[in-house]
PDB file of C-alpha atoms in Angstrom:
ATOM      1  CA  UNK A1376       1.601 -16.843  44.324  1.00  0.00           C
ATOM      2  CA  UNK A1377      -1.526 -18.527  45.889  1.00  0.00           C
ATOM      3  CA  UNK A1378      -3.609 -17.989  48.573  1.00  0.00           C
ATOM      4  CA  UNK A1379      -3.128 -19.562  52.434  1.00  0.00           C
ATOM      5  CA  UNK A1380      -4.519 -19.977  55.531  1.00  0.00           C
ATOM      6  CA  UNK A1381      -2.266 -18.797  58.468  1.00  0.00           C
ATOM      7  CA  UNK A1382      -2.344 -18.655  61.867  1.00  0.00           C
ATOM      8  CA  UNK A1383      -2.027 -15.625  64.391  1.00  0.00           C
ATOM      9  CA  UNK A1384       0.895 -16.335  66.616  1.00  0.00           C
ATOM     10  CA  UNK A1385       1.173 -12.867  68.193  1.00  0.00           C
ATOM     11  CA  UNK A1386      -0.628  -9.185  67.566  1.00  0.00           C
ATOM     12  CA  UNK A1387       0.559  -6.070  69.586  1.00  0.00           C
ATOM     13  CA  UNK A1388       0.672  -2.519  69.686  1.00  0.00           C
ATOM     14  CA  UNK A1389       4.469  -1.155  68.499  1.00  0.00           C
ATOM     15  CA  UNK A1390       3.597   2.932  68.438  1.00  0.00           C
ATOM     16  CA  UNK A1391       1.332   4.826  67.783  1.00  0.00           C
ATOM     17  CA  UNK A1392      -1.593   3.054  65.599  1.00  0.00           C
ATOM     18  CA  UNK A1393       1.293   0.871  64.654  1.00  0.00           C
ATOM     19  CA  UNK A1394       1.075  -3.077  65.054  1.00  0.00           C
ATOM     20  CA  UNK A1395       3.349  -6.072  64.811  1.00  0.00           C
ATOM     21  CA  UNK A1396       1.634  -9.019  63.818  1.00  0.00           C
ATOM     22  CA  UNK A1397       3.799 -12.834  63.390  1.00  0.00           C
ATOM     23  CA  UNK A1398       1.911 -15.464  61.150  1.00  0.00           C
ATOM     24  CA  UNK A1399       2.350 -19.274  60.914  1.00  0.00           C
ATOM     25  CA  UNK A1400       1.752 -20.827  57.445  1.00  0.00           C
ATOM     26  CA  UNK A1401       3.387 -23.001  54.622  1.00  0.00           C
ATOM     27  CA  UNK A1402       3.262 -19.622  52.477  1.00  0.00           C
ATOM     28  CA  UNK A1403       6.357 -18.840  54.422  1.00  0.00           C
ATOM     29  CA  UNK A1404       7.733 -21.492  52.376  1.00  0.00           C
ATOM     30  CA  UNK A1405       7.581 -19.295  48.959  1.00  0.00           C
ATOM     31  CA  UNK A1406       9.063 -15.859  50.849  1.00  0.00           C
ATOM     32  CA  UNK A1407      12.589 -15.278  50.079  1.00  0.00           C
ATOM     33  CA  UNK A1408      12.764 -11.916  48.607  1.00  0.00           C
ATOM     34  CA  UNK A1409      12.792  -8.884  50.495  1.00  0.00           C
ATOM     35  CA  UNK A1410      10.090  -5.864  49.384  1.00  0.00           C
ATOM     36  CA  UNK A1411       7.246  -8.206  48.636  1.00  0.00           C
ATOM     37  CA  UNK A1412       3.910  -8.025  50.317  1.00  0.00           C
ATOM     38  CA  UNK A1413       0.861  -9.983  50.751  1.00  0.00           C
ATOM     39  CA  UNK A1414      -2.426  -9.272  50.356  1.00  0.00           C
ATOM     40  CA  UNK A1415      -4.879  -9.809  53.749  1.00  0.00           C
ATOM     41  CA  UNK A1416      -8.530 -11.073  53.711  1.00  0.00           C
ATOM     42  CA  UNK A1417      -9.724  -9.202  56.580  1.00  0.00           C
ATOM     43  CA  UNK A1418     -13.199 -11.842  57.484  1.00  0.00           C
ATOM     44  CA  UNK A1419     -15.145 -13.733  56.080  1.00  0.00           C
ATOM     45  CA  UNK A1420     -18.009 -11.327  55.884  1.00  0.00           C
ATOM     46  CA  UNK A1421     -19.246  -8.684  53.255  1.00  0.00           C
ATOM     47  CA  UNK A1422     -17.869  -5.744  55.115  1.00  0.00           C
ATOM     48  CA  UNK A1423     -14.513  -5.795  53.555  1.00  0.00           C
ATOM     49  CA  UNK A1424     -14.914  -7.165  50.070  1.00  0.00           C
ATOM     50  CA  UNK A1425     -11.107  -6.156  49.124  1.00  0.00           C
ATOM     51  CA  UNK A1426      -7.957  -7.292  50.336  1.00  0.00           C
ATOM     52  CA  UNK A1427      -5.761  -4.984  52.589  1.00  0.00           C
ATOM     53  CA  UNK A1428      -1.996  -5.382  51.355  1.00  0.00           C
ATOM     54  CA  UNK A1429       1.205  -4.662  53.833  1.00  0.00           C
ATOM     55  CA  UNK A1430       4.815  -5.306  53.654  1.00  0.00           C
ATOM     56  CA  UNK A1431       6.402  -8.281  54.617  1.00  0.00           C
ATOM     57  CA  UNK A1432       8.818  -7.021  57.256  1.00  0.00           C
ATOM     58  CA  UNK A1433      10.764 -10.487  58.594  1.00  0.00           C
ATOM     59  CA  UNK A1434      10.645 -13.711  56.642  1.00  0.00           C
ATOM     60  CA  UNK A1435      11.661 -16.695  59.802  1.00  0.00           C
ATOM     61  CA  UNK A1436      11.951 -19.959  57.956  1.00  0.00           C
ATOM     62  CA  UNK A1437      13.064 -21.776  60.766  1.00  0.00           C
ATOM     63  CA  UNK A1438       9.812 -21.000  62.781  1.00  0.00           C
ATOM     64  CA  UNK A1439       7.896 -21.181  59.549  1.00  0.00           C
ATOM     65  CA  UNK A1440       6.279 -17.503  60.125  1.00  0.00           C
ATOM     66  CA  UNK A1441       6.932 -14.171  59.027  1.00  0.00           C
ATOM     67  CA  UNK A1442       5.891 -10.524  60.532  1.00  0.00           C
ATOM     68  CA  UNK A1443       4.267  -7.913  59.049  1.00  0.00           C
ATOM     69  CA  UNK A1444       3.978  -4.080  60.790  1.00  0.00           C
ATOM     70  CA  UNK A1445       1.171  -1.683  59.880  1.00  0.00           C
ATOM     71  CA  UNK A1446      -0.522   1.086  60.395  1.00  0.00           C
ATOM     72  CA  UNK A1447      -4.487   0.341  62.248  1.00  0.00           C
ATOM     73  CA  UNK A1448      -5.921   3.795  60.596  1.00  0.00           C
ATOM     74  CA  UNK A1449      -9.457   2.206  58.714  1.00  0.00           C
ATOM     75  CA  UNK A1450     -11.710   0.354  58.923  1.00  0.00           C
ATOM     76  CA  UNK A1451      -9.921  -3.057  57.483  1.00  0.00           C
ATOM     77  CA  UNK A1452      -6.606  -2.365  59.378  1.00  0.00           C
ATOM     78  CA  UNK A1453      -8.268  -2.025  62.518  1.00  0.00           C
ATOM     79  CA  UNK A1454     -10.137  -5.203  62.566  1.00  0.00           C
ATOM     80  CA  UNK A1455      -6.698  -6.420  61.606  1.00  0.00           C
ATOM     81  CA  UNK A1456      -5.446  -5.131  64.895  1.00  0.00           C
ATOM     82  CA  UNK A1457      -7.952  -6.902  66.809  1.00  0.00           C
ATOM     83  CA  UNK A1458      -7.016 -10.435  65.996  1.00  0.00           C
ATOM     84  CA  UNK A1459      -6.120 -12.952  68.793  1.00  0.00           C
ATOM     85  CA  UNK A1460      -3.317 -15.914  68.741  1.00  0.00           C
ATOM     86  CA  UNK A1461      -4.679 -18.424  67.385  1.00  0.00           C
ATOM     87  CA  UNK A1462      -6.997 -16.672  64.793  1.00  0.00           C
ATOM     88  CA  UNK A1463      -6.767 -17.728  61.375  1.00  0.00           C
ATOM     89  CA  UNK A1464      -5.759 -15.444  58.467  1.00  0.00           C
ATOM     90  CA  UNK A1465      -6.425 -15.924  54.440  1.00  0.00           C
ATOM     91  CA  UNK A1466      -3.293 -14.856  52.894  1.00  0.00           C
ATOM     92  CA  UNK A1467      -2.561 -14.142  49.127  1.00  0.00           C
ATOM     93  CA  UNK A1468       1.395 -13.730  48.428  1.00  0.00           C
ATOM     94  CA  UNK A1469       3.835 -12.812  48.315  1.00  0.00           C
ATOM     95  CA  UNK A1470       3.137 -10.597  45.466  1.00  0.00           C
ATOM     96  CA  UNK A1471       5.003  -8.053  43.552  1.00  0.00           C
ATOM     97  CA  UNK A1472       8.678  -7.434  42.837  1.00  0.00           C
ATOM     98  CA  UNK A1473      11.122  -6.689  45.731  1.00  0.00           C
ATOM     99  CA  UNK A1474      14.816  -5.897  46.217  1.00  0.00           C
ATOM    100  CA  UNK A1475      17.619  -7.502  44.404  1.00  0.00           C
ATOM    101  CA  UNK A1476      19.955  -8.329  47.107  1.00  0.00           C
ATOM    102  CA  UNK A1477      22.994  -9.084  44.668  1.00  0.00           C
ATOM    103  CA  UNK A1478      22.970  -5.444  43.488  1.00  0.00           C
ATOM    104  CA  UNK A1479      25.724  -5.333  45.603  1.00  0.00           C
ATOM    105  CA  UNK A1480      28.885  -7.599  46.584  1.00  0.00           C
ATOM    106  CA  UNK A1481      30.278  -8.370  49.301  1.00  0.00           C
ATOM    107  CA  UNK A1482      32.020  -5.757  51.366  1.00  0.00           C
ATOM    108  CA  UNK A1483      29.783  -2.610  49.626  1.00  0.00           C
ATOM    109  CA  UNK A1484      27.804  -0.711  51.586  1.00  0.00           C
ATOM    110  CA  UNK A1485      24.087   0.024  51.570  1.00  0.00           C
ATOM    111  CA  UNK A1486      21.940   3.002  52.495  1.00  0.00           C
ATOM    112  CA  UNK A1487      18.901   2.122  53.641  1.00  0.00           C
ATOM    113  CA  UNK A1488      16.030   4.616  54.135  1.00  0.00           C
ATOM    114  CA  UNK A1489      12.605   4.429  55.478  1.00  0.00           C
ATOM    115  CA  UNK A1490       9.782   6.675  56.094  1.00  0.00           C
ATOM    116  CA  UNK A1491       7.212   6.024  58.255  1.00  0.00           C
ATOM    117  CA  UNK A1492       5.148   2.709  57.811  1.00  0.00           C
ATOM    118  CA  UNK A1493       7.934   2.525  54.610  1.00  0.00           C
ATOM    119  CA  UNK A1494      10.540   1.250  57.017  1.00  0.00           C
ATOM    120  CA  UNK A1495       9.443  -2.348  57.920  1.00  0.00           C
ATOM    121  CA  UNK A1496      10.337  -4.042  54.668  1.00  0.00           C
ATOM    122  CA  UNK A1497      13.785  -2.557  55.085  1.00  0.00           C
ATOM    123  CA  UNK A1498      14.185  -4.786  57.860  1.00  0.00           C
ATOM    124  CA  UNK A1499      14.130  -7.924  56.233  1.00  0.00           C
ATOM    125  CA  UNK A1500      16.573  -6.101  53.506  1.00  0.00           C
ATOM    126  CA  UNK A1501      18.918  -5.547  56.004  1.00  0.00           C
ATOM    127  CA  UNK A1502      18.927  -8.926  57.490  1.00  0.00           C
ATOM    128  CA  UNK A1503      19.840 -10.676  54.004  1.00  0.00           C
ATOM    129  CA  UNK A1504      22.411  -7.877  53.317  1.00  0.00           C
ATOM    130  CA  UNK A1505      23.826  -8.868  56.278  1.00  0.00           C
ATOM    131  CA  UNK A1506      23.677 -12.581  55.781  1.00  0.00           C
ATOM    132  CA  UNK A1507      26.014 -11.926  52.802  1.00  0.00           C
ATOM    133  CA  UNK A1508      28.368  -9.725  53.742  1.00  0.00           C
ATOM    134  CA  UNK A1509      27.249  -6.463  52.584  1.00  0.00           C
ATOM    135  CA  UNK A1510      27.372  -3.299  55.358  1.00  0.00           C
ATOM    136  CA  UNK A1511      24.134  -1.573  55.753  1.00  0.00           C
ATOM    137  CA  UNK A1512      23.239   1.687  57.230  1.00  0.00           C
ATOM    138  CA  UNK A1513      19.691   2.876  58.087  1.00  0.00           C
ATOM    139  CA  UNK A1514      18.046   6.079  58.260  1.00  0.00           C
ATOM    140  CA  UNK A1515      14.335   5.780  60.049  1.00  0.00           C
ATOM    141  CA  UNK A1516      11.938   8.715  59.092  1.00  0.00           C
ATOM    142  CA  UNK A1517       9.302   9.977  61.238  1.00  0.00           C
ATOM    143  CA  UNK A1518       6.704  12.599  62.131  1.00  0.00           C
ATOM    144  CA  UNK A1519       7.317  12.254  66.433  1.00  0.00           C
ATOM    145  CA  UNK A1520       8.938  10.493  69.359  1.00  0.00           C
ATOM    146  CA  UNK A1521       5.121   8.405  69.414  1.00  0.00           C
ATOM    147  CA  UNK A1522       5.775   6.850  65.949  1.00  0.00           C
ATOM    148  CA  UNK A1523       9.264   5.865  66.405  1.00  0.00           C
ATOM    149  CA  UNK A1524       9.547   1.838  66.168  1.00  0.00           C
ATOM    150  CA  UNK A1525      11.846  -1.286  65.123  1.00  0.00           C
ATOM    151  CA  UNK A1526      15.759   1.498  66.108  1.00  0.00           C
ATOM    152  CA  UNK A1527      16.829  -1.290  68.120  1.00  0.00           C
ATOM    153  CA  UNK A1528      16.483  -4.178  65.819  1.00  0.00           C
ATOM    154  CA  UNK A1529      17.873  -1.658  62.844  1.00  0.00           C
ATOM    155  CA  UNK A1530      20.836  -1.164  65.177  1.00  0.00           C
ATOM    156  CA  UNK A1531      21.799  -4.414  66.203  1.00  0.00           C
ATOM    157  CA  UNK A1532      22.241  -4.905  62.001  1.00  0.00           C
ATOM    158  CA  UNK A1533      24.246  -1.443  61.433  1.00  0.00           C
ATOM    159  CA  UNK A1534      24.734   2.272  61.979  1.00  0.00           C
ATOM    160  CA  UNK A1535      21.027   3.353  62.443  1.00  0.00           C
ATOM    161  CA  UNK A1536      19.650   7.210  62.380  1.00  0.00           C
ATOM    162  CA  UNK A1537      16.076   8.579  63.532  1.00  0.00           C
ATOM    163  CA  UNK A1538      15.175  11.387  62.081  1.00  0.00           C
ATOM    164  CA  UNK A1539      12.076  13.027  62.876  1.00  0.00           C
ATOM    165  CA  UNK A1540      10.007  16.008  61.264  1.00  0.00           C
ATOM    166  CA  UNK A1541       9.510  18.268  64.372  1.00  0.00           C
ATOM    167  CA  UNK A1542      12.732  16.941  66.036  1.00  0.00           C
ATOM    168  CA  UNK A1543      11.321  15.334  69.363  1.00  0.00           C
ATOM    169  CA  UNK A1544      13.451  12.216  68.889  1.00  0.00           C
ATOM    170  CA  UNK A1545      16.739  11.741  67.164  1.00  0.00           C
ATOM    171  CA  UNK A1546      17.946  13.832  64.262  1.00  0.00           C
ATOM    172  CA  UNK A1547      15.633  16.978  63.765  1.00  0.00           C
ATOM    173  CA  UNK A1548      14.342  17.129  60.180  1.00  0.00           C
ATOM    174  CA  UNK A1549      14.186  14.725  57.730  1.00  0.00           C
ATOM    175  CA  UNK A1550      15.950  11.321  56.319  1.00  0.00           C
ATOM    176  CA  UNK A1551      18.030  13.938  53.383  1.00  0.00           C
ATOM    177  CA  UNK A1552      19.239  16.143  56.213  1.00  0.00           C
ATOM    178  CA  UNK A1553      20.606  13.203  58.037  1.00  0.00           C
ATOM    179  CA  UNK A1554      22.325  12.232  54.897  1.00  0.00           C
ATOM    180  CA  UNK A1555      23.840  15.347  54.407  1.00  0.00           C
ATOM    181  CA  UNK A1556      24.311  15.783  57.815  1.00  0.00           C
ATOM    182  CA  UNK A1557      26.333  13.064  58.566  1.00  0.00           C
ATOM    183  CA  UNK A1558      27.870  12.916  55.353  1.00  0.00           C
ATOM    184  CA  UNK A1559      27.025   8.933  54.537  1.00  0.00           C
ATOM    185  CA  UNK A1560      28.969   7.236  52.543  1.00  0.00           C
ATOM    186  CA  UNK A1561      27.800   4.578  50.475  1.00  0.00           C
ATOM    187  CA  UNK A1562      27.216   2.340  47.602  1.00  0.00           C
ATOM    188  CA  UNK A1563      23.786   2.580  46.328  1.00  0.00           C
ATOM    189  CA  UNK A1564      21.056   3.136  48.138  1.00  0.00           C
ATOM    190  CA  UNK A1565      17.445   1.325  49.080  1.00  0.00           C
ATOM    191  CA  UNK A1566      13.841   3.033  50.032  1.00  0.00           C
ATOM    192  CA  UNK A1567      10.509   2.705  50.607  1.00  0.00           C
ATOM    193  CA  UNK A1568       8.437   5.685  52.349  1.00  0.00           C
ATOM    194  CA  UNK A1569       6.002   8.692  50.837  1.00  0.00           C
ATOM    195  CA  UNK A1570       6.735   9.466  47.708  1.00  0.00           C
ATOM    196  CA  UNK A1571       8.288  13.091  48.695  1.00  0.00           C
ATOM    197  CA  UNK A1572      10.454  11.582  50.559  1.00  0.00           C
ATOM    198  CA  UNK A1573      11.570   9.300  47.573  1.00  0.00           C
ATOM    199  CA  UNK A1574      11.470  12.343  45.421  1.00  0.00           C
ATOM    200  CA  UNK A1575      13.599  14.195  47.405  1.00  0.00           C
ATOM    201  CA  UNK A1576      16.337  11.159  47.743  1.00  0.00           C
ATOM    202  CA  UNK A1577      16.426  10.967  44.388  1.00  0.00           C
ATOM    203  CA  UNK A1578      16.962  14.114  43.886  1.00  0.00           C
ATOM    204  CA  UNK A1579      20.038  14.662  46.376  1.00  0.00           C
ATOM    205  CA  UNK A1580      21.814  12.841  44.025  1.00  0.00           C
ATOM    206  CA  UNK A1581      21.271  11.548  40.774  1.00  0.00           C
ATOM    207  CA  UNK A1582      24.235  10.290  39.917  1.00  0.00           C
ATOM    208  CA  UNK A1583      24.141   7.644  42.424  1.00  0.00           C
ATOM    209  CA  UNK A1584      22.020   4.511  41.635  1.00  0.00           C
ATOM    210  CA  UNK A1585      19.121   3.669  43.736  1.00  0.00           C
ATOM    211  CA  UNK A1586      15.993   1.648  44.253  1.00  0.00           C
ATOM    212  CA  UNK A1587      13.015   2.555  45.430  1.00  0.00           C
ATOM    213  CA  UNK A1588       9.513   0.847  46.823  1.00  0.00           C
ATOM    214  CA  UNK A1589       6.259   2.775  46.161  1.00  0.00           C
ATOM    215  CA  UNK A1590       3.387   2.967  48.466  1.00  0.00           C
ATOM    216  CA  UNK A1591      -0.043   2.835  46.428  1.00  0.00           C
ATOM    217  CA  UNK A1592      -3.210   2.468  47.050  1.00  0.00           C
ATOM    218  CA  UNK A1593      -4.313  -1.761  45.421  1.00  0.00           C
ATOM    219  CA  UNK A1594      -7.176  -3.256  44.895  1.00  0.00           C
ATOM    220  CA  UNK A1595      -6.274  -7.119  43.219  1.00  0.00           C
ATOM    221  CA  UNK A1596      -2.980  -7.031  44.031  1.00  0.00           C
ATOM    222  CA  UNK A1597      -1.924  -9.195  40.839  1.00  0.00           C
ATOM    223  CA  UNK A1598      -1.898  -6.822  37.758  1.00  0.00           C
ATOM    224  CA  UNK A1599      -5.086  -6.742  36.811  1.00  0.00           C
ATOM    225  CA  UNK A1600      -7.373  -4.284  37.867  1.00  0.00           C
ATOM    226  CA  UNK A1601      -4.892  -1.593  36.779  1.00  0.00           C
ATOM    227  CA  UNK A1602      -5.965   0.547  40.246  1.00  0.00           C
ATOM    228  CA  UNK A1603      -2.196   1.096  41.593  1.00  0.00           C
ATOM    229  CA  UNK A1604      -0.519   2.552  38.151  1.00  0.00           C
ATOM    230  CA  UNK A1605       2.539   4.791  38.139  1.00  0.00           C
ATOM    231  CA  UNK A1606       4.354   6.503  35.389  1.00  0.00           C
ATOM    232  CA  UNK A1607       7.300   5.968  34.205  1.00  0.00           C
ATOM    233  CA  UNK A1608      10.224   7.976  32.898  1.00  0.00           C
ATOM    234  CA  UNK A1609       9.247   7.163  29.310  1.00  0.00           C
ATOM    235  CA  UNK A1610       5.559   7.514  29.624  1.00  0.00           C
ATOM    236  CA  UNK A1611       4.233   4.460  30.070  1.00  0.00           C
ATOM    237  CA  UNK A1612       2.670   2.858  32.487  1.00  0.00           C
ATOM    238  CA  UNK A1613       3.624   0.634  35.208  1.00  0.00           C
ATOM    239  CA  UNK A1614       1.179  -1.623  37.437  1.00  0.00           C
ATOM    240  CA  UNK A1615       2.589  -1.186  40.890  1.00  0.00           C
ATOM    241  CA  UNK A1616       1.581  -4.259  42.553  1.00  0.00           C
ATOM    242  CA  UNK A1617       2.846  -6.418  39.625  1.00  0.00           C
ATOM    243  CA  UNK A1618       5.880  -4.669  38.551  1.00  0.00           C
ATOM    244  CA  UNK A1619       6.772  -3.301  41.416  1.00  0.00           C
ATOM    245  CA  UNK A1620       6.409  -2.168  44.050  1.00  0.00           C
ATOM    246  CA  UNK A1621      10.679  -1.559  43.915  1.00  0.00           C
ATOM    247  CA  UNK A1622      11.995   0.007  40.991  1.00  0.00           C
ATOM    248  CA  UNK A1623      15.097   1.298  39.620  1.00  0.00           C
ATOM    249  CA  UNK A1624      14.776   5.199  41.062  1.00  0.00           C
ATOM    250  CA  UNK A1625      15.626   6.282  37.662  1.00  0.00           C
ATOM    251  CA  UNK A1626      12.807   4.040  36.067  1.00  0.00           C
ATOM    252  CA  UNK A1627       9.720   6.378  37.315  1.00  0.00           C
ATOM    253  CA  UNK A1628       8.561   9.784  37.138  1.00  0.00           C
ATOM    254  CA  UNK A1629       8.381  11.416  40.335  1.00  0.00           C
TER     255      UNK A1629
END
């Protein structure tokens, strides 16, 4: 984990508020595990004295960048929208604890599930599930049509689902009803979205084993300012940019 200097190779509008930004750095060098995330220096001014952090949703070692999608709803996230190719970026990553790909073996199948600005690390997930021979299928979460983004790339990977809340795109309702819906079958399954969303996987069925990735508000990003803490099942407390942000599902207390 260190800090870099990267360069904007591309910046766009995906959705609604929703942006796809591709960086260009040696820090692409130490990415290899899906569910990390970095930590962004929006300028070099006073304005924003802390970091912004967002999910690392591709990892492309062979053009030496990686992609990141977020949400432009503040202050910080909005100047991020409004960089240019060519801009420079200070980078701190990748941070945090992300998804053990050899949970499975080869031939399983995986259940991914994403809500919202939750489903771009899922992406990269998918990719290296694929890369070893392990079947994945994705359910996308949403509120509306407008927020919908990445189905096609999901699809060309697996069996993909939308689901959205008031049923203007896709499946009407929500990632669970598409579950039982459909009745998936699969081996364990892999999430990152609001945390009643997570809640309510988790709760379909607790027999099955799952992981999940927690959104939280950071401040360091590195376990030390103690400003992204969870609970877990046996009351203690976990630091969610440092030991997380994926966990065992049974590990916390939702």
């Amino acid at each position: 984990m260190d800090t870099y200097l990267t360069t904007v190779v591309s910046n766009e509008k995906i959705a609604d508020k929703i942006f796809r930004i591709e960086l260009h750095g040696d820090i692409v060098c130490e990415m290899n595990t899906p569910g990390q995330f970095v930590n962004i220096k929006v300028n070099n001014g006073y304005e924003f004295l802390l970091r912004r952090p967002i999910s690392i949703c591709e990892i492309n070692k062979d053009k030496n960048t990686f992609v990141m999608i977020y949400r432009a709803d503040g202050a910080g996230t909005i100047k991020i929208s409004e960089l240019e190719p060519g801009d420079l970026v200070d980078v701190l990553g990748p941070l945090g604890k992300g998804y053990d790909i050899s949970s499975l073996e080869k031939g399983q199948t995986a259940l991914l599930v994403g809500g919202g600005i939750g489903v771009p690390p899922l992406y990269e997930l998918a990719k290296q599930f694929r890369n070893v021979g392990i079947n994945t299928i994705h359910i996308l979460g949403f509120n509306n049509k407008k927020d919908v983004f990445y189905e096609e790339r999901f699809a060309e990977l697996g069996t993909t689902y939308v689901a959205t809340a008031d049923g203007s795109y896709g499946e009407s309702g929500f990632v669970t009803n598409v579950i039982e819906d459909k009745k998936i079958k699969y081996d364990k399954y892999y999430s990152c979205g609001p945390l009643a969303m997570l809640k309510a996987l988790t709760d379909m069925d607790k027999e099955k084993i799952g992981y999940i990735s927690l959104e939280e508000r950071m401040a360091c990003g590195v376990g030390a300012c103690y400003a992204c803490v969870c609970e877990k099942q046996d009351g203690s407390i976990s630091r969610v940019c440092y030991d997380g942000p994926v966990y065992d599902s049974k590990e916390i207390a939702l």
